[in-house]
Every structure is written in structure tokens, then in C-alpha cells.
Amino acid sequence: MSDATPQLPKQGARATLVDGLWRNHPVSVQILGICSALAVTNRLESALVMGGALCLVTTCSCTMVSLLRRYVPRRVRLIVEVAVISTFVIIFDQFLKAQYYGMSKQLGPYVGLIITNCIVMGRAEAFALNHPPGLAALDGLANGAGYALVLAVIGLARELLGTGAVMGVTLLSADWYTPNRLCVLGPGAFLAIGFLIALVNALRRRGAGEGEA
Amino acid sequence: MKSRVYTLLFMAAVGLACGTALAVTLSLTRGRIATNEKADGLRHVLRVLGIRFDPAAGPEKLLSVFRACVEVDDSGGAVLYRCRKGGAVGAVALPVQGPGLWGEIRGLVALEPDMRTIRAVSFYQHEETPGLGGDISTAWFQQRFEGRSTLDSRGRRGIRIVRVPGARGPNEIDGITGATMTCRKLETLINEALARLDREATP
């Protein structure tokens, strides 16, 4: 009896996209990848780079894992996933250090920590192993983009409310707005994510209610 | 049937593929990253010597500004950075490094041309406790050093980082509450660098 991984029935490309971006959103629904979502969102620029990095890594890793899915022995599949993910992350990290050294220093250890990000490994294990490369890539892209979107929103909110400026442009002038320092610190991040998850849940519940009515 | 041999061979192949990909990547980026790190270090020298530069400047630009404005003097044992132009001409930046509380502290102490008064300091690398000893890399702490003398009221070389708010003498600087040990280590390594400077200056 072969111990190749079982192949699930195909699901459409559109369903895959919608899942990653909304219905099964990695951060607000699956509650994954919270640590980095808290750590790098104190500035919008960092949040965007981090979101882009994770999106890229997830897409590439899921594609690669999917390509290997018929050849990977079940027992070592997690090790193979980690190896693939690590390789992509380190390549990206090196590229960042070479081309955007300042940003690399700002993000600190968090680019390297993408290896441990539950979203990447989670999608590789839960989806990429059981679906063809095209869908796996799309799923990786959708989940990564969903994560990047959340990071961008939180980054925008935290930087705007915490400093009054966004990416160098002062929107809330110091004349009348006292920057809320809590936003750029840890507790502010927790609160921001909490509010976001609550909002998403409320919207989803209302949507489901209307559908049933 | 996927046997153990197959698993072993598969993992070896994966290892080889990943290793090769990384080796290629690293060899391609190594040079550029080294330049970036070197240029980043130069920022601190430029800053303490008051040399103006564009904060967003790339490594090549920083290197050219450095070469134009700073004279590197390694005639003695320690390397000194003397400002030629573009900032506080004649000021000398002295690299300082030594053990902090948790790891090595690296920094620069810039002295005025009289080689006695501190112009500016930068402690840019350390592993001290964030929020306590880690504040040695903040502007508000480093500003305390500006204008202080490295000689005490009797003319002896050495600075003292004292408990807040106790700075009275010309060479005393207020420390950080809750970071007594870091401040002590910092004081020691700065004074050692100053002592070495004196030893090498004396013919």
C-alpha cells in the first residue's frame, strides 16, 4: 500500500482566493502569525515589507511543496517543509541585507522568524501537500496577501495614531494631536489586533445572518 | 513502497538542493552585504565628528564622504578618526569597546581638538537590557556626555558616570537609574580607551 499523501478533490481557484483573503483568513480567523503581526507593525513601511516577504515566501514554499508532494515520504514531510521554507526565507533575507540594508536592520530578527511563522508551515501542511501546484501557489498567495493586508491596516493605524505621521507625511499635526505612545508599543499592538479580529467576526456574523434570513 | 532507502536518498537530495541554493545566494550577496555593514559603521564616525551626510545615503556615498572628510590615523596602537573637513575640523573620534553587562559594547568617543573635552559619543552596539542599560544608545543619554571634560578637577584622566542626579565635577556624567552595572562597565571601557590613548601619545 503506497504511503503517498492522499489527494483531496479539487476546489476552484476562486474559492481558494476567497478563503485566504477572507473566509479562512490566517490572522483573524485561523489566528496564526500573531507575533510578527505585533512586532513589525509599529511603522507602515516595515509592515509592508514584512507582509510582502511573507506573501512571497508562502507562495514559493507552497508551490515547491506541492511540486514535491507525490515524492515526499509521509514520515519526513514536516522536515521537508521546514527545509524548503527556510531556504526561501534565507534567500529573501540575504537579498534584503544586500539591497535594503536599512530596512533589514529595522526588521531585525523578524524576517528570519518567518521560518517559524505558523501561516507558512500551516498552509504547506494543510493545503499544498494535497493540491496541485497551481492551486497551492494561489492559496499561498491568498493567505500571504491576507496577512499582508492585516499588517498594512494595523501598521497604518499604529503609525498614524502613535506618531501622527505616516511614511514621513504628517497627517495629524502636532498642533492639536498628541501622539498616543501606547500605539507604537506592545500593548497597543495587542489592542489593535484584538479590535481587528472583533470587527472581522462581527462583519462575518452579520454576513452569515443575512444569508440565512 | 517507499522504503527507508528511498527516504534517506530523498532527504539527501533535498539537503543537497537547499544547500546549493543557499551557497549560490550567499556567494552572490556576500560582497554587497559586507560593503553595507562597513558603510553602516561609518555613519557613527561621521555623526560624532559632526560631518553632515544624507541619512538615506547609500554605502558608496557614505564611503566617499568618509574618505573626503575623515583622516584615519593608525600610527599608534589604536585607530583614530580625525575630521579633516565638513564637520568639527580637528576633532578626533576614538573607538571604544569592551565588555558590558550582557555582551560587548562598541562605541565612539569624539574629543575636541584639545583632546580633553568630549564633543559627542555614540554607543551603537550592545546587548544590554532593553529599557534600562539599553538606553546607552539613546540620544538623551549620549547628549549628557557633550561638553564634559575627560579630566577631573585635579587634571587626572578619566570620566565618572555617577548616580542620578549627582554629576558635579567637570568629568562627571549622570548615569541611568536601574542600569548601574551597565554604566559602571561603560565607564571602565571608556577610561581604558582614554588611558591607552595617553600611553600611545606619550613618545
CSV table of C-alpha atoms in Angstrom, one decimal, chain A:
chain,number,residue,atom,x,y,z
A,1,MET,CA,0.0,0.0,0.0
A,2,SER,CA,1.6,3.3,-1.0
A,3,ASP,CA,2.1,5.8,1.7
A,4,ALA,CA,2.0,8.8,-0.6
A,5,THR,CA,-0.1,11.7,0.7
A,6,PRO,CA,-3.8,11.5,-0.2
A,7,GLN,CA,-5.1,13.9,-2.9
A,8,LEU,CA,-8.2,15.8,-2.0
A,9,PRO,CA,-10.9,16.6,-4.5
A,10,LYS,CA,-10.1,19.8,-6.5
A,11,GLN,CA,-11.5,23.1,-5.4
A,12,GLY,CA,-11.8,26.1,-7.7
A,13,ALA,CA,-9.2,28.8,-7.9
A,14,ARG,CA,-11.8,31.5,-6.9
A,15,ALA,CA,-12.7,29.6,-3.8
A,16,THR,CA,-9.1,29.3,-2.8
A,17,LEU,CA,-8.5,33.0,-3.2
A,18,VAL,CA,-11.6,34.0,-1.3
A,19,ASP,CA,-10.7,31.6,1.5
A,20,GLY,CA,-7.2,33.0,2.1
A,21,LEU,CA,-8.3,36.6,1.8
A,22,TRP,CA,-11.4,36.5,3.9
A,23,ARG,CA,-13.3,33.3,4.7
A,24,ASN,CA,-10.4,31.5,6.3
A,25,HIS,CA,-8.2,34.4,6.9
A,26,PRO,CA,-4.9,33.4,8.6
A,27,VAL,CA,-4.7,36.1,11.2
A,28,SER,CA,-8.3,37.0,12.0
A,29,VAL,CA,-9.9,33.5,11.6
A,30,GLN,CA,-7.1,31.0,12.0
A,31,ILE,CA,-5.3,33.2,14.5
A,32,LEU,CA,-1.9,32.5,13.1
A,33,GLY,CA,1.2,34.6,12.7
A,34,ILE,CA,0.3,36.9,15.6
A,35,CYS,CA,3.8,37.5,16.9
A,36,SER,CA,5.2,39.1,13.8
A,37,ALA,CA,2.0,40.9,13.2
A,38,LEU,CA,2.5,42.6,16.6
A,39,ALA,CA,6.2,43.2,16.3
A,40,VAL,CA,6.8,44.9,13.0
A,41,THR,CA,3.6,47.0,12.6
A,42,ASN,CA,4.8,50.0,14.6
A,43,ARG,CA,5.6,51.6,11.3
A,44,LEU,CA,3.7,51.2,8.0
A,45,GLU,CA,6.9,50.7,5.9
A,46,SER,CA,8.1,47.8,8.0
A,47,ALA,CA,4.7,46.3,8.0
A,48,LEU,CA,4.5,46.4,4.2
A,49,VAL,CA,8.0,44.9,3.7
A,50,MET,CA,7.2,42.1,6.2
A,51,GLY,CA,3.8,41.4,4.6
A,52,GLY,CA,5.4,41.3,1.2
A,53,ALA,CA,8.1,39.0,2.4
A,54,LEU,CA,5.7,36.5,4.0
A,55,CYS,CA,3.5,36.6,0.9
A,56,LEU,CA,6.5,35.8,-1.3
A,57,VAL,CA,7.8,33.0,0.9
A,58,THR,CA,4.4,31.4,1.4
A,59,THR,CA,3.7,31.4,-2.4
A,60,CYS,CA,7.1,30.0,-3.3
A,61,SER,CA,7.2,27.4,-0.5
A,62,CYS,CA,3.7,26.1,-1.1
A,63,THR,CA,4.4,25.8,-4.9
A,64,MET,CA,7.6,23.9,-4.2
A,65,VAL,CA,6.0,21.6,-1.6
A,66,SER,CA,3.1,20.9,-4.0
A,67,LEU,CA,5.6,20.0,-6.8
A,68,LEU,CA,7.2,17.6,-4.4
A,69,ARG,CA,4.0,16.2,-2.9
A,70,ARG,CA,4.0,12.9,-4.8
A,71,TYR,CA,7.6,12.1,-3.8
A,72,VAL,CA,7.8,13.2,-0.2
A,73,PRO,CA,7.6,10.2,2.2
A,74,ARG,CA,4.9,10.9,4.8
A,75,ARG,CA,7.2,10.5,7.8
A,76,VAL,CA,9.5,13.3,6.8
A,77,ARG,CA,7.1,15.7,5.3
A,78,LEU,CA,7.4,18.3,8.0
A,79,ILE,CA,11.2,18.3,7.8
A,80,VAL,CA,11.0,18.8,4.0
A,81,GLU,CA,8.5,21.7,4.5
A,82,VAL,CA,10.8,23.4,7.0
A,83,ALA,CA,13.8,22.9,4.7
A,84,VAL,CA,12.0,24.4,1.8
A,85,ILE,CA,10.6,27.3,3.8
A,86,SER,CA,14.0,28.1,5.5
A,87,THR,CA,15.8,28.1,2.1
A,88,PHE,CA,13.3,30.7,0.7
A,89,VAL,CA,13.4,32.8,3.8
A,90,ILE,CA,17.2,32.9,4.0
A,91,ILE,CA,17.4,33.8,0.3
A,92,PHE,CA,15.0,36.7,0.8
A,93,ASP,CA,16.8,37.8,4.0
A,94,GLN,CA,20.1,37.9,2.1
A,95,PHE,CA,18.5,39.9,-0.7
A,96,LEU,CA,17.1,42.3,1.8
A,97,LYS,CA,20.5,42.8,3.5
A,98,ALA,CA,22.2,43.4,0.2
A,99,GLN,CA,19.7,45.8,-1.4
A,100,TYR,CA,17.8,47.4,1.5
A,101,TYR,CA,20.2,47.2,4.4
A,102,GLY,CA,18.4,50.0,6.4
A,103,MET,CA,15.1,48.1,6.3
A,104,SER,CA,16.8,44.9,7.2
A,105,LYS,CA,18.1,46.4,10.3
A,106,GLN,CA,14.7,47.8,11.2
A,107,LEU,CA,13.0,44.5,10.8
A,108,GLY,CA,15.7,42.8,12.8
A,109,PRO,CA,15.2,39.1,13.5
A,110,TYR,CA,11.6,39.1,12.2
A,111,VAL,CA,12.5,38.3,8.6
A,112,GLY,CA,14.4,35.2,9.8
A,113,LEU,CA,11.5,34.3,12.1
A,114,ILE,CA,9.2,33.9,9.1
A,115,ILE,CA,10.6,30.4,9.1
A,116,THR,CA,8.7,29.8,12.3
A,117,ASN,CA,5.6,31.6,11.2
A,118,CYS,CA,2.6,29.3,11.6
A,119,ILE,CA,1.0,30.6,8.4
A,120,VAL,CA,3.7,29.4,6.1
A,121,MET,CA,4.1,25.9,7.6
A,122,GLY,CA,0.3,25.7,8.2
A,123,ARG,CA,-0.6,26.2,4.6
A,124,ALA,CA,2.2,24.0,3.3
A,125,GLU,CA,0.9,21.1,5.5
A,126,ALA,CA,-2.8,21.7,5.3
A,127,PHE,CA,-3.1,22.7,1.6
A,128,ALA,CA,0.0,22.4,-0.6
A,129,LEU,CA,0.6,18.8,0.2
A,130,ASN,CA,-2.8,17.8,-1.1
A,131,HIS,CA,-3.4,20.1,-4.1
A,132,PRO,CA,-1.7,20.7,-7.4
A,133,PRO,CA,0.9,23.4,-7.8
A,134,GLY,CA,-1.4,26.0,-9.4
A,135,LEU,CA,-3.9,26.0,-6.6
A,136,ALA,CA,-1.1,25.7,-3.9
A,137,ALA,CA,0.5,28.8,-5.3
A,138,LEU,CA,-2.8,30.6,-5.3
A,139,ASP,CA,-3.5,29.5,-1.8
A,140,GLY,CA,-0.1,30.7,-0.6
A,141,LEU,CA,-0.6,34.0,-2.4
A,142,ALA,CA,-4.1,34.5,-0.9
A,143,ASN,CA,-3.1,33.7,2.7
A,144,GLY,CA,0.1,35.7,2.3
A,145,ALA,CA,-1.9,38.6,0.9
A,146,GLY,CA,-4.5,38.3,3.6
A,147,TYR,CA,-1.7,38.5,6.2
A,148,ALA,CA,-0.1,41.5,4.4
A,149,LEU,CA,-3.4,43.3,4.3
A,150,VAL,CA,-3.9,42.9,8.0
A,151,LEU,CA,-0.3,44.1,8.7
A,152,ALA,CA,-0.8,47.1,6.5
A,153,VAL,CA,-4.0,48.1,8.3
A,154,ILE,CA,-2.5,47.7,11.7
A,155,GLY,CA,0.7,49.4,10.7
A,156,LEU,CA,-1.2,52.3,9.3
A,157,ALA,CA,-3.3,52.7,12.4
A,158,ARG,CA,-0.4,52.3,14.8
A,159,GLU,CA,1.9,54.7,13.0
A,160,LEU,CA,-0.8,57.3,12.4
A,161,LEU,CA,-2.2,57.3,15.9
A,162,GLY,CA,1.1,56.8,17.5
A,163,THR,CA,3.2,59.4,15.8
A,164,GLY,CA,0.7,61.5,13.8
A,165,ALA,CA,2.7,60.8,10.6
A,166,VAL,CA,2.7,58.0,8.0
A,167,MET,CA,5.7,57.2,6.0
A,168,GLY,CA,7.2,60.7,6.5
A,169,VAL,CA,4.0,62.6,5.8
A,170,THR,CA,2.5,64.3,8.8
A,171,LEU,CA,-1.3,63.8,8.7
A,172,LEU,CA,-2.2,64.6,12.3
A,173,SER,CA,-0.2,67.8,13.1
A,174,ALA,CA,1.4,68.1,16.5
A,175,ASP,CA,-0.6,71.4,16.9
A,176,TRP,CA,-3.7,69.7,18.0
A,177,TYR,CA,-3.0,66.0,18.2
A,178,THR,CA,-1.0,64.5,21.0
A,179,PRO,CA,0.5,61.2,19.6
A,180,ASN,CA,-0.7,58.2,21.5
A,181,ARG,CA,2.5,56.5,22.5
A,182,LEU,CA,0.7,53.3,23.5
A,183,CYS,CA,0.0,52.6,19.9
A,184,VAL,CA,3.7,52.2,19.0
A,185,LEU,CA,4.3,49.9,22.0
A,186,GLY,CA,3.4,46.3,22.6
A,187,PRO,CA,0.1,46.8,24.4
A,188,GLY,CA,-1.1,49.0,21.6
A,189,ALA,CA,-0.4,46.2,19.1
A,190,PHE,CA,-2.4,43.7,21.1
A,191,LEU,CA,-5.3,46.1,21.3
A,192,ALA,CA,-5.2,46.8,17.6
A,193,ILE,CA,-5.3,43.1,16.7
A,194,GLY,CA,-8.0,42.4,19.2
A,195,PHE,CA,-10.2,45.2,17.8
A,196,LEU,CA,-9.5,44.0,14.2
A,197,ILE,CA,-10.5,40.3,15.0
A,198,ALA,CA,-13.6,41.6,16.8
A,199,LEU,CA,-14.5,43.7,13.8
A,200,VAL,CA,-13.9,40.9,11.3
A,201,ASN,CA,-16.0,38.5,13.4
A,202,ALA,CA,-18.9,41.0,13.6
A,203,LEU,CA,-18.9,41.5,9.9
A,204,ARG,CA,-18.7,37.8,9.1
A,205,ARG,CA,-21.5,37.1,11.5
A,206,ARG,CA,-23.7,39.7,10.0
A,207,GLY,CA,-23.0,38.4,6.6
A,208,ALA,CA,-23.9,34.8,7.6
A,209,GLY,CA,-27.1,36.1,9.3
A,210,GLU,CA,-28.3,37.9,6.2
A,211,GLY,CA,-27.5,34.8,4.1
A,212,GLU,CA,-29.7,32.7,6.3
A,213,ALA,CA,-32.6,35.1,6.5
